[in-house]
Amino acid sequence: MARNINEIIARLPKKERDWIEAKAAQMSRDTIAYADSVGEIRRAMDKTQSEIARKLGVGQVAVAQLEKRTDLLLSTLRRYIRAAGAELSLVVRTKQGAEIVLQSLGEVAVKRKPATKPKRTVAAAAAAWRGRVQGE
């Protein structure tokens, strides 16, 4: 009878299970901290390409292709990271050691309707026309 790792861990004493969970969490944080690809981040977040694809509304193949890219739009990267269950922060570090967190770069702008000018009434338009005519 085949057993999986979760069944084996479930049978361990609580102290050992807690140690394994803490060690796994630390390894996951380390993987994310030193990740050099979005695929590594996804794996550290324990997500599959199919899960990410469902949240992004694309196919699994599109996620696989995205993970191979070396150049992404910030908005695409932000959506991918959110789909993985994390948040993207963009930090600028100056030579003097200051850190500047960029809040809105990469956000998808919400398109708003342009403000409409108040329509002039016929009476107001006529008065303006009379004013021009009389002023001549």
PDB file of C-alpha atoms in Angstrom:
ATOM      1  CA  MET A   1       0.000   0.000   0.000  1.00  0.00           C
ATOM      2  CA  ALA A   2       1.472   3.340  -1.081  1.00  0.00           C
ATOM      3  CA  ARG A   3       1.589   6.189   1.403  1.00  0.00           C
ATOM      4  CA  ASN A   4       2.157   9.822   0.688  1.00  0.00           C
ATOM      5  CA  ILE A   5       4.247  12.225   2.741  1.00  0.00           C
ATOM      6  CA  ASN A   6       1.197  13.916   4.281  1.00  0.00           C
ATOM      7  CA  GLU A   7      -0.023  10.612   5.726  1.00  0.00           C
ATOM      8  CA  ILE A   8       3.412   9.912   7.190  1.00  0.00           C
ATOM      9  CA  ILE A   9       3.662  13.382   8.751  1.00  0.00           C
ATOM     10  CA  ALA A  10       0.116  13.120  10.150  1.00  0.00           C
ATOM     11  CA  ARG A  11       1.186  10.053  12.186  1.00  0.00           C
ATOM     12  CA  LEU A  12       4.157  11.814  13.801  1.00  0.00           C
ATOM     13  CA  PRO A  13       3.991  13.291  17.299  1.00  0.00           C
ATOM     14  CA  LYS A  14       2.748  16.911  17.418  1.00  0.00           C
ATOM     15  CA  LYS A  15       6.182  18.267  18.369  1.00  0.00           C
ATOM     16  CA  GLU A  16       7.753  16.753  15.255  1.00  0.00           C
ATOM     17  CA  ARG A  17       4.851  17.900  13.019  1.00  0.00           C
ATOM     18  CA  ASP A  18       5.241  21.445  14.357  1.00  0.00           C
ATOM     19  CA  TRP A  19       8.994  21.351  13.665  1.00  0.00           C
ATOM     20  CA  ILE A  20       8.383  20.109  10.095  1.00  0.00           C
ATOM     21  CA  GLU A  21       5.790  22.833   9.477  1.00  0.00           C
ATOM     22  CA  ALA A  22       8.105  25.538  10.842  1.00  0.00           C
ATOM     23  CA  LYS A  23      11.016  24.247   8.751  1.00  0.00           C
ATOM     24  CA  ALA A  24       8.834  24.109   5.613  1.00  0.00           C
ATOM     25  CA  ALA A  25       7.622  27.671   6.213  1.00  0.00           C
ATOM     26  CA  GLN A  26      11.215  28.879   6.654  1.00  0.00           C
ATOM     27  CA  MET A  27      12.319  27.107   3.471  1.00  0.00           C
ATOM     28  CA  SER A  28       9.385  28.658   1.617  1.00  0.00           C
ATOM     29  CA  ARG A  29      10.330  32.154   2.852  1.00  0.00           C
ATOM     30  CA  ASP A  30      13.952  31.546   1.829  1.00  0.00           C
ATOM     31  CA  THR A  31      12.884  30.365  -1.609  1.00  0.00           C
ATOM     32  CA  ILE A  32      10.794  33.496  -2.102  1.00  0.00           C
ATOM     33  CA  ALA A  33      13.530  35.780  -0.744  1.00  0.00           C
ATOM     34  CA  TYR A  34      16.096  34.419  -3.194  1.00  0.00           C
ATOM     35  CA  ALA A  35      13.816  33.535  -6.089  1.00  0.00           C
ATOM     36  CA  ASP A  36      15.020  34.572  -9.497  1.00  0.00           C
ATOM     37  CA  SER A  37      11.886  33.624 -11.389  1.00  0.00           C
ATOM     38  CA  VAL A  38       8.146  33.869 -10.960  1.00  0.00           C
ATOM     39  CA  GLY A  39       7.944  30.094 -11.301  1.00  0.00           C
ATOM     40  CA  GLU A  40      10.022  29.700  -8.141  1.00  0.00           C
ATOM     41  CA  ILE A  41       7.723  32.081  -6.308  1.00  0.00           C
ATOM     42  CA  ARG A  42       4.690  30.091  -7.483  1.00  0.00           C
ATOM     43  CA  ARG A  43       6.227  26.844  -6.279  1.00  0.00           C
ATOM     44  CA  ALA A  44       7.182  28.413  -2.943  1.00  0.00           C
ATOM     45  CA  MET A  45       3.552  29.513  -2.549  1.00  0.00           C
ATOM     46  CA  ASP A  46       2.556  25.870  -3.210  1.00  0.00           C
ATOM     47  CA  LYS A  47       0.512  26.742  -6.313  1.00  0.00           C
ATOM     48  CA  THR A  48       0.269  24.947  -9.633  1.00  0.00           C
ATOM     49  CA  GLN A  49       0.346  26.601 -13.035  1.00  0.00           C
ATOM     50  CA  SER A  50      -3.275  25.527 -13.488  1.00  0.00           C
ATOM     51  CA  GLU A  51      -4.328  27.298 -10.273  1.00  0.00           C
ATOM     52  CA  ILE A  52      -2.587  30.479 -11.363  1.00  0.00           C
ATOM     53  CA  ALA A  53      -4.134  30.181 -14.830  1.00  0.00           C
ATOM     54  CA  ARG A  54      -7.658  29.890 -13.391  1.00  0.00           C
ATOM     55  CA  LYS A  55      -7.182  33.020 -11.279  1.00  0.00           C
ATOM     56  CA  LEU A  56      -5.765  34.947 -14.239  1.00  0.00           C
ATOM     57  CA  GLY A  57      -8.430  33.697 -16.633  1.00  0.00           C
ATOM     58  CA  VAL A  58      -5.924  32.170 -19.041  1.00  0.00           C
ATOM     59  CA  GLY A  59      -4.797  28.687 -19.984  1.00  0.00           C
ATOM     60  CA  GLN A  60      -2.047  26.746 -18.212  1.00  0.00           C
ATOM     61  CA  VAL A  61       0.152  27.031 -21.305  1.00  0.00           C
ATOM     62  CA  ALA A  62      -0.005  30.833 -21.079  1.00  0.00           C
ATOM     63  CA  VAL A  63       1.263  30.654 -17.481  1.00  0.00           C
ATOM     64  CA  ALA A  64       4.093  28.327 -18.526  1.00  0.00           C
ATOM     65  CA  GLN A  65       5.093  30.775 -21.265  1.00  0.00           C
ATOM     66  CA  LEU A  66       4.862  33.728 -18.867  1.00  0.00           C
ATOM     67  CA  GLU A  67       7.175  31.967 -16.413  1.00  0.00           C
ATOM     68  CA  LYS A  68       9.823  31.565 -19.128  1.00  0.00           C
ATOM     69  CA  ARG A  69       9.844  35.259 -19.998  1.00  0.00           C
ATOM     70  CA  THR A  70      12.613  37.504 -18.748  1.00  0.00           C
ATOM     71  CA  ASP A  71      10.769  40.769 -19.384  1.00  0.00           C
ATOM     72  CA  LEU A  72       7.267  41.438 -18.025  1.00  0.00           C
ATOM     73  CA  LEU A  73       5.000  44.429 -17.737  1.00  0.00           C
ATOM     74  CA  LEU A  74       4.670  45.481 -14.110  1.00  0.00           C
ATOM     75  CA  SER A  75       0.894  45.091 -14.306  1.00  0.00           C
ATOM     76  CA  THR A  76       1.311  41.502 -15.544  1.00  0.00           C
ATOM     77  CA  LEU A  77       3.802  40.707 -12.797  1.00  0.00           C
ATOM     78  CA  ARG A  78       1.506  42.237 -10.158  1.00  0.00           C
ATOM     79  CA  ARG A  79      -1.487  40.161 -11.368  1.00  0.00           C
ATOM     80  CA  TYR A  80       0.610  36.985 -11.408  1.00  0.00           C
ATOM     81  CA  ILE A  81       1.941  37.592  -7.887  1.00  0.00           C
ATOM     82  CA  ARG A  82      -1.578  38.284  -6.593  1.00  0.00           C
ATOM     83  CA  ALA A  83      -2.818  35.081  -8.236  1.00  0.00           C
ATOM     84  CA  ALA A  84      -0.062  33.232  -6.360  1.00  0.00           C
ATOM     85  CA  GLY A  85      -1.392  34.666  -3.092  1.00  0.00           C
ATOM     86  CA  ALA A  86       1.141  37.423  -2.455  1.00  0.00           C
ATOM     87  CA  GLU A  87       1.547  41.154  -3.029  1.00  0.00           C
ATOM     88  CA  LEU A  88       4.178  42.886  -5.131  1.00  0.00           C
ATOM     89  CA  SER A  89       6.109  45.804  -3.650  1.00  0.00           C
ATOM     90  CA  LEU A  90       8.432  47.909  -5.744  1.00  0.00           C
ATOM     91  CA  VAL A  91      11.241  49.446  -3.720  1.00  0.00           C
ATOM     92  CA  VAL A  92      13.846  51.919  -4.927  1.00  0.00           C
ATOM     93  CA  ARG A  93      17.061  51.843  -2.885  1.00  0.00           C
ATOM     94  CA  THR A  94      19.255  54.927  -3.161  1.00  0.00           C
ATOM     95  CA  LYS A  95      23.044  54.950  -2.813  1.00  0.00           C
ATOM     96  CA  GLN A  96      22.563  56.604   0.570  1.00  0.00           C
ATOM     97  CA  GLY A  97      20.515  53.626   1.779  1.00  0.00           C
ATOM     98  CA  ALA A  98      17.084  55.243   1.674  1.00  0.00           C
ATOM     99  CA  GLU A  99      14.191  53.109   0.487  1.00  0.00           C
ATOM    100  CA  ILE A 100      11.300  54.501  -1.520  1.00  0.00           C
ATOM    101  CA  VAL A 101       8.259  52.270  -1.957  1.00  0.00           C
ATOM    102  CA  LEU A 102       6.482  52.902  -5.235  1.00  0.00           C
ATOM    103  CA  GLN A 103       2.781  52.599  -4.531  1.00  0.00           C
ATOM    104  CA  SER A 104       1.037  52.840  -7.887  1.00  0.00           C
ATOM    105  CA  LEU A 105       3.497  51.631 -10.520  1.00  0.00           C
ATOM    106  CA  GLY A 106       2.144  48.575 -12.246  1.00  0.00           C
ATOM    107  CA  GLU A 107      -1.424  49.125 -11.100  1.00  0.00           C
ATOM    108  CA  VAL A 108      -4.003  48.944 -13.822  1.00  0.00           C
ATOM    109  CA  ALA A 109      -5.469  52.407 -14.103  1.00  0.00           C
ATOM    110  CA  VAL A 110      -9.206  52.699 -13.711  1.00  0.00           C
ATOM    111  CA  LYS A 111     -10.620  54.527 -16.662  1.00  0.00           C
ATOM    112  CA  ARG A 112     -13.010  57.241 -15.593  1.00  0.00           C
ATOM    113  CA  LYS A 113     -15.503  59.083 -17.690  1.00  0.00           C
ATOM    114  CA  PRO A 114     -14.276  62.569 -18.468  1.00  0.00           C
ATOM    115  CA  ALA A 115     -16.037  65.284 -16.550  1.00  0.00           C
ATOM    116  CA  THR A 116     -18.794  66.737 -18.640  1.00  0.00           C
ATOM    117  CA  LYS A 117     -19.163  70.453 -19.015  1.00  0.00           C
ATOM    118  CA  PRO A 118     -22.443  71.777 -17.727  1.00  0.00           C
ATOM    119  CA  LYS A 119     -24.701  72.338 -20.688  1.00  0.00           C
ATOM    120  CA  ARG A 120     -25.705  75.904 -21.236  1.00  0.00           C
ATOM    121  CA  THR A 121     -29.363  76.504 -21.475  1.00  0.00           C
ATOM    122  CA  VAL A 122     -30.806  78.123 -24.576  1.00  0.00           C
ATOM    123  CA  ALA A 123     -31.502  81.235 -22.523  1.00  0.00           C
ATOM    124  CA  ALA A 124     -27.888  81.426 -21.305  1.00  0.00           C
ATOM    125  CA  ALA A 125     -26.561  80.926 -24.832  1.00  0.00           C
ATOM    126  CA  ALA A 126     -28.897  83.641 -26.142  1.00  0.00           C
ATOM    127  CA  ALA A 127     -27.819  86.033 -23.387  1.00  0.00           C
ATOM    128  CA  ALA A 128     -24.160  85.398 -24.183  1.00  0.00           C
ATOM    129  CA  TRP A 129     -24.813  85.982 -27.882  1.00  0.00           C
ATOM    130  CA  ARG A 130     -26.698  89.219 -27.121  1.00  0.00           C
ATOM    131  CA  GLY A 131     -23.793  90.345 -24.952  1.00  0.00           C
ATOM    132  CA  ARG A 132     -21.344  89.829 -27.804  1.00  0.00           C
ATOM    133  CA  VAL A 133     -23.580  91.520 -30.316  1.00  0.00           C
ATOM    134  CA  GLN A 134     -24.235  94.485 -28.045  1.00  0.00           C
ATOM    135  CA  GLY A 135     -20.572  94.770 -27.172  1.00  0.00           C
ATOM    136  CA  GLU A 136     -19.560  95.258 -30.812  1.00  0.00           C
TER     137      GLU A 136
END
